[in-house]
Amino acid sequence: MEQIITRFPPSPTGYLHVGGARTALFNWLYARSKNGRFVLRIEDTDIARSTKESVDAIFKALDWLGIDWDDGPFYQSERLDIYKEYIQKLIDSDNAYYCTCSPEKIKRVRESNIALGQTPKYDGTCRDKRLKKSDKAVVRFRADNFGTTIVEDIIKGNILFQNSEIDDFIIQRSDGMPMYNFAVVVDDITMGINTVLRGDDHVSNTPKQIALYRALGCLLPVYGHVPMVFGKDRTRLSKRHGAMSVTAYKDMGYMPEALINYLVRLGWSHGDDEFFLKDDLIKKFNIKNIGISPSIFDSEKLLSLNADHIKAAPLERTAICLKPFLEEKNVEITDMSYLSAIAGTLNKRSKTLLEMADGAMFYLESKVVYDKKAAEKFLKLNAYDCLSFLIDQLKQLESFTQENQEEAFKKVMDMTGLKFGKIAQPVRVALTGKTVSPGIFEIIEVLGKERVIKRLEEALLYIDSKR
RNA sequence: GGUCCCAUCGUCUAGUGGUUUAGGACGCCGGCCUCUCACGCCGGUAACACGGGUUCGAAUCCCGUUGGGAUCACCA
């Protein structure tokens, strides 16, 4: 069996959005699972709309997702000579011809076709004129009018098209740039692509591309069209559906693992399994389990998956992902093992890294800032004795293990006659400034003796100041 | 409008003719756990679009209807 070669060919006219990312992921996964190759190609023949920023954004998104490529990136704009050569082949073999019809005329014909309820088609004015190359001439493919073309799709099954539906489409613009359907075919041929996994919106292009392969005498790739991803209103994904670019999710505090997991499950399944890491996916991914019906992007589920991945990730990993979010808040991180420990207390209660960063602030601040209501409610005179007893007890402790702390608190409970809950809240506020936080014992252990004693003493000072 | 595609809980999906009172997950609603908030655990809610066939038997196969979507550029 020949090596599987897949590709991802984004056009750099905007950011990489989640739908495109899923297509890239499927191709990448398939190549990886089959020990094949994955090619990245930038389709920038539309000079007016392609930008360098978009190219960079796509690289950045792919890099964040951990989708790497074996060949490329190839830029279509740098392959113009190759397209020219293939155009010439097609013209020489009489499979293509020059056409000088004006865009206005073409448009009129198209409109009248639609008005008559027909498929809009080029009327063939120049088809047999044997025109020579000229400045304003485009090159059209001479398409068969009769017969049928079957697209053998490994996901959707066979799809039959009447060739009469296909017109003499343009393969080269008057400015010499190749058109999409043609460039794709030439690239896929010359890059050895044998497996084309792409969005459902490309099925109608496929018969045209097949015709090109035939005219060029080349072997067809295997096609697989993956169902679309829609927004909540069942229309094409766009900005009005909320965040759609991959990097937006990065910025909102999502783990790439979570997006990958979510995206792969949109249209692909493995029994009842829900949680996947990349290595599992490479082992388990297959085309036969890609569904055929479109799906809707559900950010709620992505969120919950993100929470799952935050819980499951090794603490060192979480710390690395978390760091930039803290830096964004002007907190400099020097001690990664401290950050890992912090993450360990927060990973069960954070749905995003952004949330986790918020929750982590109290660990990193040199001075606790009290939430007004929290301080008013819990840092009152009646908490004074209890906090100072606790300081005494904690000072005697060698290490802050769970058991040690429990004993210390028990003594404070005995001395004050208070229940644990009554002690915990003031301590929590003293240590974190808030009424909501990870468990008291966890916090104390992670903060360490020095910080804990200092913060408790500061709380005493605060209470004093309110006398 | 032509062509093509799709149709299981609100959403993602399992299911490939009988093992199904249709399973899991998210969400939602209860409860338990508990030092706060979470996590976790337990329970509940909710679907085979409709109509015809085929078959002893259909969510599963066929046809039609309805609904949704994609596509028809000198965009990709």
Coordinates of C-alpha atoms (C1' of nucleotides) in Angstrom, one line a residue:
Chain A
M1 CA 0.0 0.0 0.0
E2 CA 1.4 3.4 -0.9
Q3 CA 2.1 6.0 1.7
I4 CA -0.9 8.2 2.6
I5 CA -0.2 11.8 1.8
T6 CA -2.8 14.4 2.9
R7 CA -2.8 18.1 2.9
F8 CA -4.3 21.2 4.4
P9 CA -4.6 24.1 2.0
P10 CA -5.9 27.3 3.7
S11 CA -6.2 30.5 1.8
P12 CA -4.7 33.3 3.9
T13 CA -7.6 35.7 3.8
G14 CA -8.3 35.7 7.5
Y15 CA -7.7 33.8 10.7
L16 CA -7.8 30.1 10.9
H17 CA -11.3 29.3 12.2
V18 CA -12.5 26.3 14.0
G19 CA -14.0 24.6 11.0
G20 CA -10.8 24.9 9.0
A21 CA -8.9 23.7 12.1
R22 CA -11.0 20.6 12.2
T23 CA -10.3 19.8 8.5
A24 CA -6.6 20.3 9.2
L25 CA -6.9 18.0 12.2
F26 CA -8.6 15.3 10.3
N27 CA -6.0 15.3 7.6
W28 CA -3.2 15.5 10.1
L29 CA -4.6 12.7 12.2
Y30 CA -5.2 10.5 9.2
A31 CA -1.6 11.0 8.0
R32 CA -0.2 10.4 11.4
S33 CA -2.4 7.3 12.1
K34 CA -1.3 5.8 8.7
N35 CA 2.3 6.7 9.0
G36 CA 1.9 9.1 6.1
R37 CA 2.8 12.6 5.3
F38 CA 0.9 15.8 5.9
V39 CA 1.5 18.8 3.6
L40 CA 0.8 22.4 4.2
R41 CA 0.0 24.6 1.3
I42 CA -0.9 28.2 1.3
E43 CA -3.5 29.0 -1.4
D44 CA -2.7 32.7 -2.1
T45 CA -3.5 33.1 -5.8
D46 CA -6.0 35.7 -4.9
I47 CA -3.5 38.4 -4.4
A48 CA -6.0 41.1 -3.5
R49 CA -7.3 39.1 -0.5
S50 CA -4.3 37.3 0.7
T51 CA -2.2 38.8 3.5
K52 CA 1.0 38.0 5.3
E53 CA -0.8 38.6 8.6
S54 CA -3.2 35.8 7.7
V55 CA -0.4 33.5 6.9
D56 CA 1.2 34.2 10.2
A57 CA -2.0 33.8 12.0
I58 CA -2.5 30.4 10.5
F59 CA 0.9 29.3 11.4
K60 CA 0.4 30.5 14.9
A61 CA -2.9 28.7 15.3
L62 CA -1.5 25.4 13.9
D63 CA 1.5 25.7 16.1
W64 CA -0.6 26.2 19.1
L65 CA -2.8 23.2 18.3
G66 CA 0.3 21.1 17.8
I67 CA -0.5 20.3 14.2
D68 CA 2.8 20.0 12.4
W69 CA 3.5 19.4 8.7
D70 CA 6.1 17.2 6.9
D71 CA 6.2 19.2 3.7
G72 CA 5.8 22.9 3.0
P73 CA 4.6 25.4 3.6
F74 CA 4.2 25.7 -0.2
Y75 CA 2.9 29.0 -1.6
Q76 CA 0.9 28.9 -4.7
S77 CA 2.1 32.4 -5.6
E78 CA 5.6 30.9 -5.9
R79 CA 4.5 28.2 -8.3
L80 CA 3.2 30.2 -11.2
D81 CA 5.7 28.6 -13.6
I82 CA 4.3 25.2 -12.8
Y83 CA 0.7 26.3 -13.5
K84 CA 1.8 27.9 -16.8
E85 CA 3.3 24.7 -17.8
Y86 CA 0.2 22.7 -17.1
I87 CA -2.0 25.4 -18.8
Q88 CA 0.1 24.9 -21.9
K89 CA -0.3 21.1 -21.7
L90 CA -4.0 21.5 -21.6
I91 CA -4.1 23.9 -24.5
D92 CA -1.7 21.8 -26.5
S93 CA -4.0 18.8 -26.0
D94 CA -7.0 20.8 -26.9
N95 CA -8.4 20.5 -23.4
A96 CA -8.4 24.2 -22.9
Y97 CA -8.9 27.3 -24.9
Y98 CA -8.5 31.1 -24.8
C99 CA -11.6 33.1 -24.3
T100 CA -12.1 36.8 -24.6
C101 CA -15.7 37.2 -23.6
S102 CA -16.2 40.1 -21.3
P103 CA -17.1 39.6 -17.6
E104 CA -20.2 41.7 -18.2
K105 CA -21.4 39.5 -21.0
I106 CA -20.8 36.4 -18.9
K107 CA -22.7 37.9 -16.1
R108 CA -25.7 38.6 -18.3
V109 CA -25.7 35.0 -19.6
R110 CA -25.6 33.7 -16.0
E111 CA -28.4 35.8 -14.9
S112 CA -30.7 34.8 -17.8
N113 CA -29.8 31.2 -17.1
I114 CA -30.9 31.5 -13.5
A115 CA -34.0 33.3 -14.6
L116 CA -34.9 30.3 -16.9
G117 CA -34.2 27.9 -14.0
Q118 CA -31.1 26.4 -15.5
T119 CA -27.7 25.9 -14.1
P120 CA -25.7 28.9 -15.0
K121 CA -23.1 28.0 -17.7
Y122 CA -20.7 29.6 -20.0
D123 CA -22.4 29.7 -23.4
G124 CA -19.4 28.5 -25.3
T125 CA -18.9 31.6 -27.5
C126 CA -15.1 31.2 -27.7
R127 CA -15.1 27.4 -27.4
D128 CA -14.2 26.7 -31.0
K129 CA -12.8 30.0 -32.1
R130 CA -9.2 28.8 -31.5
L131 CA -8.2 32.2 -30.2
K132 CA -4.6 32.9 -29.6
K133 CA -3.1 34.0 -26.4
S134 CA -3.7 37.7 -25.7
D135 CA -3.7 40.2 -22.8
K136 CA -7.4 40.0 -21.9
A137 CA -7.9 36.4 -22.6
V138 CA -8.7 33.9 -19.9
V139 CA -8.1 30.2 -20.3
R140 CA -11.1 27.9 -20.1
F141 CA -11.3 24.2 -19.6
R142 CA -13.1 22.4 -22.4
A143 CA -15.5 20.3 -20.3
D144 CA -17.4 17.3 -21.6
N145 CA -21.1 17.9 -22.1
F146 CA -22.2 14.3 -22.1
G147 CA -22.0 11.5 -19.7
T148 CA -21.7 11.4 -16.0
T149 CA -19.0 11.7 -13.4
I150 CA -19.0 9.7 -10.2
V151 CA -17.3 11.1 -7.2
E152 CA -16.3 8.1 -5.1
D153 CA -16.3 9.6 -1.6
I154 CA -15.0 7.5 1.3
I155 CA -17.1 9.4 3.7
K156 CA -20.3 10.0 1.8
G157 CA -20.3 7.2 -0.7
N158 CA -20.8 7.7 -4.5
I159 CA -22.1 10.9 -5.7
L160 CA -23.3 11.1 -9.3
F161 CA -23.1 14.3 -11.4
Q162 CA -24.3 14.9 -14.9
N163 CA -21.5 16.3 -17.0
S164 CA -24.0 18.6 -18.6
E165 CA -24.0 20.5 -15.3
I166 CA -20.4 21.4 -15.7
D167 CA -19.5 24.3 -17.9
D168 CA -16.2 25.4 -19.4
F169 CA -14.9 27.0 -16.2
I170 CA -12.0 29.4 -16.2
I171 CA -8.6 27.9 -15.2
Q172 CA -6.5 30.9 -15.7
R173 CA -7.4 34.6 -15.3
S174 CA -6.6 37.2 -17.8
D175 CA -3.8 38.4 -15.5
G176 CA -2.2 35.0 -15.8
M177 CA -3.0 33.8 -12.3
P178 CA -4.5 30.3 -12.0
M179 CA -7.9 29.7 -10.7
Y180 CA -8.7 27.6 -7.7
N181 CA -9.9 24.4 -9.2
F182 CA -7.0 24.2 -11.5
A183 CA -4.3 25.2 -9.1
V184 CA -5.5 22.6 -6.6
V185 CA -5.3 19.9 -9.1
V186 CA -1.9 20.8 -10.3
D187 CA -0.6 21.1 -6.8
D188 CA -2.2 17.9 -5.6
I189 CA -0.7 16.1 -8.6
T190 CA 2.8 17.5 -8.3
M191 CA 2.9 17.2 -4.5
G192 CA 1.8 13.6 -4.6
I193 CA -1.3 14.1 -2.6
N194 CA -3.3 10.9 -2.7
T195 CA -5.9 11.6 -0.1
V196 CA -8.1 14.7 -0.1
L197 CA -10.1 15.3 3.0
R198 CA -11.9 18.6 2.9
G199 CA -15.2 20.3 3.7
D200 CA -18.5 19.4 2.3
D201 CA -18.7 22.7 0.5
H202 CA -16.2 21.3 -2.0
V203 CA -18.2 18.4 -3.3
S204 CA -19.5 20.5 -6.2
N205 CA -15.9 21.3 -7.2
T206 CA -15.0 17.7 -7.3
P207 CA -16.4 16.8 -10.7
K208 CA -14.5 19.7 -12.2
Q209 CA -11.3 18.6 -10.6
I210 CA -11.8 15.1 -11.7
A211 CA -12.2 16.3 -15.3
L212 CA -8.9 18.1 -14.9
Y213 CA -7.2 15.0 -13.6
R214 CA -8.5 13.0 -16.6
A215 CA -7.5 15.6 -19.1
L216 CA -4.0 15.6 -17.6
G217 CA -4.0 11.8 -17.6
C218 CA -3.4 11.6 -13.9
L219 CA -4.6 9.2 -11.2
L220 CA -7.3 10.6 -8.9
P221 CA -6.8 11.0 -5.2
V222 CA -9.1 9.4 -2.7
Y223 CA -11.8 11.9 -1.8
G224 CA -13.5 12.3 1.5
H225 CA -15.8 15.2 2.2
V226 CA -16.4 16.0 5.9
P227 CA -19.7 17.5 6.9
M228 CA -19.9 21.1 7.7
V229 CA -19.8 22.7 11.1
F230 CA -22.6 25.2 11.7
G231 CA -23.4 27.9 14.3
K232 CA -26.3 27.6 16.6
D233 CA -28.7 28.9 14.0
R234 CA -27.6 26.2 11.6
T235 CA -25.9 28.5 9.2
R236 CA -22.3 28.7 8.2
L237 CA -19.9 29.6 11.0
S238 CA -19.2 33.3 11.2
K239 CA -18.3 36.0 13.6
R240 CA -21.8 36.5 14.7
H241 CA -21.7 33.1 16.2
G242 CA -19.1 34.3 18.7
A243 CA -15.5 33.5 18.8
M244 CA -14.6 31.4 15.8
S245 CA -10.9 31.8 15.3
V246 CA -8.6 29.3 16.9
T247 CA -6.4 31.8 18.5
A248 CA -9.5 33.4 20.2
Y249 CA -9.9 30.2 22.1
K250 CA -6.2 30.3 23.1
D251 CA -6.7 33.8 24.4
M252 CA -9.8 32.9 26.3
G253 CA -7.9 30.3 28.3
Y254 CA -8.5 27.1 26.5
M255 CA -6.0 24.3 26.4
P256 CA -5.2 23.2 22.8
E257 CA -5.9 19.6 24.0
A258 CA -9.4 20.6 24.7
L259 CA -10.0 22.3 21.3
I260 CA -8.5 19.3 19.6
N261 CA -10.7 16.9 21.6
Y262 CA -13.8 18.9 20.9
L263 CA -13.1 19.4 17.2
V264 CA -12.4 15.8 16.6
R265 CA -15.6 14.7 18.3
L266 CA -17.5 17.0 16.0
G267 CA -18.3 14.5 13.3
W268 CA -16.1 11.7 14.5
S269 CA -16.7 9.2 17.2
H270 CA -15.2 6.2 18.9
G271 CA -18.1 4.4 20.6
D272 CA -19.1 6.3 23.7
D273 CA -15.6 7.7 24.4
E274 CA -15.5 11.4 25.0
F275 CA -12.1 12.2 26.3
F276 CA -9.1 11.9 23.9
L277 CA -5.5 13.1 24.0
K278 CA -3.6 13.4 20.8
D279 CA -1.7 10.1 21.1
D280 CA -5.0 8.2 21.6
L281 CA -6.4 9.9 18.6
I282 CA -3.5 8.9 16.4
K283 CA -4.1 5.3 17.5
K284 CA -7.9 5.5 17.2
F285 CA -8.7 7.8 14.4
N286 CA -10.2 6.3 11.3
I287 CA -12.2 7.6 8.4
K288 CA -15.0 5.1 8.7
N289 CA -16.1 6.7 11.9
I290 CA -16.5 10.1 10.5
G291 CA -20.2 10.9 10.3
I292 CA -22.1 12.2 7.3
S293 CA -24.4 14.7 8.9
P294 CA -23.4 18.3 9.7
S295 CA -23.0 19.4 13.3
I296 CA -23.4 22.5 15.3
F297 CA -20.6 24.1 17.2
D298 CA -21.5 24.1 20.9
S299 CA -19.3 26.3 23.0
E300 CA -20.8 25.0 26.2
K301 CA -19.5 21.5 25.5
L302 CA -16.1 22.9 24.5
L303 CA -16.0 24.7 27.9
S304 CA -16.8 21.5 29.8
L305 CA -14.2 19.6 27.8
N306 CA -11.7 22.4 28.6
A307 CA -12.4 21.9 32.3
D308 CA -11.8 18.2 31.9
H309 CA -8.5 18.7 30.2
I310 CA -7.4 21.2 32.8
K311 CA -8.2 18.6 35.4
A312 CA -6.4 15.9 33.6
A313 CA -3.2 17.8 32.5
P314 CA 0.0 17.2 34.4
L315 CA 0.6 20.2 36.7
E316 CA 3.8 21.2 35.0
R317 CA 2.0 21.4 31.8
T318 CA -0.8 23.4 33.3
A319 CA 1.7 25.8 34.8
I320 CA 3.3 26.4 31.5
C321 CA -0.1 27.1 29.9
L322 CA -1.1 29.3 32.8
K323 CA 2.0 31.5 32.9
P324 CA 1.1 33.8 30.0
F325 CA -2.2 34.6 31.5
L326 CA -0.6 35.7 34.7
E327 CA 2.0 37.8 32.8
E328 CA -0.9 39.4 31.1
K329 CA -1.9 40.6 34.6
N330 CA 1.6 41.9 35.1
V331 CA 2.6 39.1 37.4
E332 CA 6.1 37.9 36.8
I333 CA 6.6 34.2 37.3
T334 CA 10.0 33.0 38.4
D335 CA 9.2 29.9 40.4
M336 CA 7.5 27.3 38.1
S337 CA 7.2 24.7 40.8
Y338 CA 5.4 27.1 42.9
L339 CA 3.1 27.8 40.0
S340 CA 2.6 24.1 39.5
A341 CA 1.6 23.7 43.1
I342 CA -0.8 26.6 42.7
A343 CA -2.3 25.0 39.7
G344 CA -2.8 21.9 41.7
T345 CA -5.2 23.7 44.0
L346 CA -7.1 25.4 41.2
N347 CA -7.4 22.8 38.4
K348 CA -10.5 21.2 39.7
R349 CA -12.3 24.5 40.0
S350 CA -11.3 26.3 36.8
K351 CA -13.0 25.9 33.5
T352 CA -10.5 28.1 31.7
L353 CA -6.9 29.2 32.3
L354 CA -8.2 32.7 32.5
E355 CA -10.3 31.8 35.4
M356 CA -7.4 29.9 36.9
A357 CA -5.2 33.0 36.6
D358 CA -7.8 35.0 38.4
G359 CA -8.0 32.4 41.1
A360 CA -4.2 32.3 41.4
M361 CA -3.7 36.0 42.0
F362 CA -3.8 35.8 45.7
Y363 CA -1.0 33.4 45.8
L364 CA 1.2 35.7 43.9
E365 CA 0.4 39.1 45.4
S366 CA 2.9 40.3 48.0
K367 CA 0.1 41.8 50.0
V368 CA -3.4 40.4 50.2
V369 CA -6.1 42.7 49.0
Y370 CA -9.3 42.2 51.0
D371 CA -12.6 42.0 49.3
K372 CA -14.5 44.7 51.1
K373 CA -17.5 42.6 52.0
A374 CA -15.4 39.6 52.9
A375 CA -13.3 41.6 55.3
E376 CA -16.3 43.3 56.9
K377 CA -18.0 40.0 57.5
F378 CA -15.1 37.8 58.6
L379 CA -12.2 39.9 59.8
K380 CA -13.9 41.1 62.9
L381 CA -13.0 41.3 66.5
N382 CA -14.4 37.9 67.3
A383 CA -11.9 36.3 64.8
Y384 CA -8.9 37.8 66.5
D385 CA -8.2 35.2 69.1
C386 CA -8.9 32.4 66.8
L387 CA -6.4 33.8 64.2
S388 CA -3.7 34.4 66.8
F389 CA -4.1 31.0 68.3
L390 CA -3.7 29.6 64.8
I391 CA -0.6 31.5 64.3
D392 CA 0.9 30.1 67.5
Q393 CA 0.0 26.6 66.4
L394 CA 1.3 26.9 62.9
K395 CA 4.5 28.4 64.1
Q396 CA 5.3 25.2 66.0
L397 CA 4.8 23.1 62.9
E398 CA 7.8 21.7 61.1
S399 CA 5.9 21.1 57.9
F400 CA 2.4 21.9 56.7
T401 CA 1.1 18.4 55.9
Q402 CA -2.6 17.8 55.9
E403 CA -2.4 15.9 59.2
N404 CA -0.3 18.5 60.9
Q405 CA -2.7 21.2 59.9
E406 CA -5.7 19.3 61.1
E407 CA -4.1 18.9 64.5
A408 CA -3.3 22.6 64.7
F409 CA -6.8 23.5 63.7
K410 CA -8.2 21.0 66.2
K411 CA -6.3 22.7 69.0
V412 CA -7.7 26.1 67.9
M413 CA -11.2 24.6 67.9
D414 CA -10.7 23.3 71.4
M415 CA -9.3 26.6 72.7
T416 CA -12.1 28.7 71.1
G417 CA -14.9 26.3 71.2
L418 CA -15.6 27.1 67.6
K419 CA -16.5 24.7 64.8
F420 CA -14.2 24.3 61.9
G421 CA -16.4 26.2 59.6
K422 CA -16.3 29.2 61.8
I423 CA -12.5 29.2 61.9
A424 CA -12.1 28.5 58.2
Q425 CA -13.8 31.6 56.8
P426 CA -11.7 34.2 58.6
V427 CA -8.6 32.3 57.8
R428 CA -9.6 32.1 54.2
V429 CA -10.2 35.8 54.0
A430 CA -6.9 36.5 55.8
L431 CA -5.0 34.3 53.4
T432 CA -6.8 35.1 50.2
G433 CA -8.8 38.2 50.7
K434 CA -11.9 36.4 49.5
T435 CA -14.7 34.2 50.7
V436 CA -14.2 31.8 47.8
S437 CA -11.0 29.8 47.4
P438 CA -9.5 26.4 47.3
G439 CA -9.6 24.4 50.5
I440 CA -7.9 25.9 53.5
F441 CA -5.4 23.1 54.0
E442 CA -4.4 23.2 50.4
I443 CA -3.8 26.9 50.5
I444 CA -1.7 26.8 53.6
E445 CA 0.4 24.0 52.3
V446 CA 1.1 25.8 49.0
L447 CA 1.6 29.2 50.4
G448 CA 4.1 27.8 52.9
K449 CA 4.9 28.8 56.4
E450 CA 6.4 32.2 55.8
R451 CA 3.6 33.6 53.7
V452 CA 0.9 32.1 55.9
I453 CA 2.2 33.5 59.1
K454 CA 2.8 36.9 57.5
R455 CA -0.7 37.0 56.1
L456 CA -2.3 35.9 59.3
E457 CA -0.4 38.5 61.2
E458 CA -1.4 41.2 58.7
A459 CA -5.0 40.2 59.3
L460 CA -4.6 40.7 63.0
L461 CA -3.2 44.2 62.3
Y462 CA -6.1 44.9 60.1
I463 CA -8.6 43.8 62.8
D464 CA -6.7 46.0 65.2
S465 CA -6.9 48.9 62.9
K466 CA -10.7 48.6 62.9
R467 CA -11.1 48.7 66.7
Chain B
rG1 C1' -34.2 28.5 -9.4
rG2 C1' -30.8 24.1 -11.2
rU3 C1' -27.5 20.6 -9.1
rC4 C1' -25.8 18.0 -4.8
rC5 C1' -26.0 16.7 0.4
rC6 C1' -28.2 15.9 5.2
rA7 C1' -32.2 14.2 9.0
rU8 C1' -31.6 9.8 16.7
rC9 C1' -32.8 13.9 23.2
rG10 C1' -31.9 21.5 22.9
rU11 C1' -26.5 20.1 21.4
rC12 C1' -22.4 16.3 20.3
rU13 C1' -23.2 11.4 19.4
rA14 C1' -23.6 5.4 20.2
rG15 C1' -26.5 2.3 17.2
rU16 C1' -24.9 -0.9 10.8
rG17 C1' -32.5 -5.8 10.8
rG18 C1' -33.9 -8.9 16.4
rU19 C1' -29.2 -8.3 22.6
rU20 C1' -33.2 -1.5 22.9
rU21 C1' -38.5 -0.1 28.2
rA22 C1' -33.0 3.5 22.1
rG23 C1' -27.0 4.0 25.4
rG24 C1' -23.2 7.9 26.7
rA25 C1' -21.6 13.1 27.0
rC26 C1' -22.8 18.6 27.4
rG27 C1' -26.8 21.5 29.3
rC28 C1' -30.9 21.8 32.7
rC29 C1' -33.4 20.0 37.4
rG30 C1' -33.1 17.4 42.2
rG31 C1' -30.1 15.1 46.0
rC32 C1' -25.5 13.5 48.6
rC33 C1' -20.6 15.0 50.0
rU34 C1' -18.6 19.6 52.4
rC35 C1' -14.3 24.7 55.6
rU36 C1' -16.4 28.7 51.1
rC37 C1' -16.7 27.9 45.8
rA38 C1' -16.0 24.1 43.0
rC39 C1' -14.8 18.9 42.0
rG40 C1' -16.9 14.3 42.7
rC41 C1' -20.9 10.9 43.3
rC42 C1' -26.3 9.5 42.8
rG43 C1' -30.9 10.3 40.4
rG44 C1' -34.2 12.8 36.9
rU45 C1' -35.4 15.5 32.2
rA46 C1' -35.3 14.8 26.9
rA47 C1' -34.8 11.9 20.6
rC48 C1' -35.3 7.8 16.1
rA49 C1' -39.0 14.5 11.2
rC50 C1' -43.5 12.5 8.6
rG51 C1' -45.9 9.0 5.3
rG52 C1' -45.6 4.7 2.6
rG53 C1' -43.3 0.1 1.5
rU54 C1' -39.6 -4.5 2.0
rU55 C1' -39.4 -8.1 6.2
rC56 C1' -41.7 -12.9 10.8
rG57 C1' -39.3 -8.3 12.7
rA58 C1' -36.9 -1.6 11.1
rA59 C1' -33.9 4.0 14.3
rU60 C1' -31.3 0.6 11.0
rC61 C1' -33.0 -1.2 3.9
rC62 C1' -36.1 1.3 -0.4
rC63 C1' -39.4 5.3 -2.1
rG64 C1' -41.9 9.8 -1.4
rU65 C1' -43.0 14.2 1.6
rU66 C1' -41.4 17.9 4.7
rG67 C1' -37.5 20.5 6.8
rG68 C1' -32.4 22.1 6.8
rG69 C1' -27.8 23.0 4.3
rA70 C1' -24.0 23.4 0.4
rU71 C1' -23.0 25.1 -4.4
rC72 C1' -23.7 27.5 -9.1
rA73 C1' -17.4 34.0 -9.7
rC74 C1' -11.5 36.4 -14.0
rC75 C1' -13.0 33.9 -4.5
rA76 C1' -10.8 29.9 -2.4

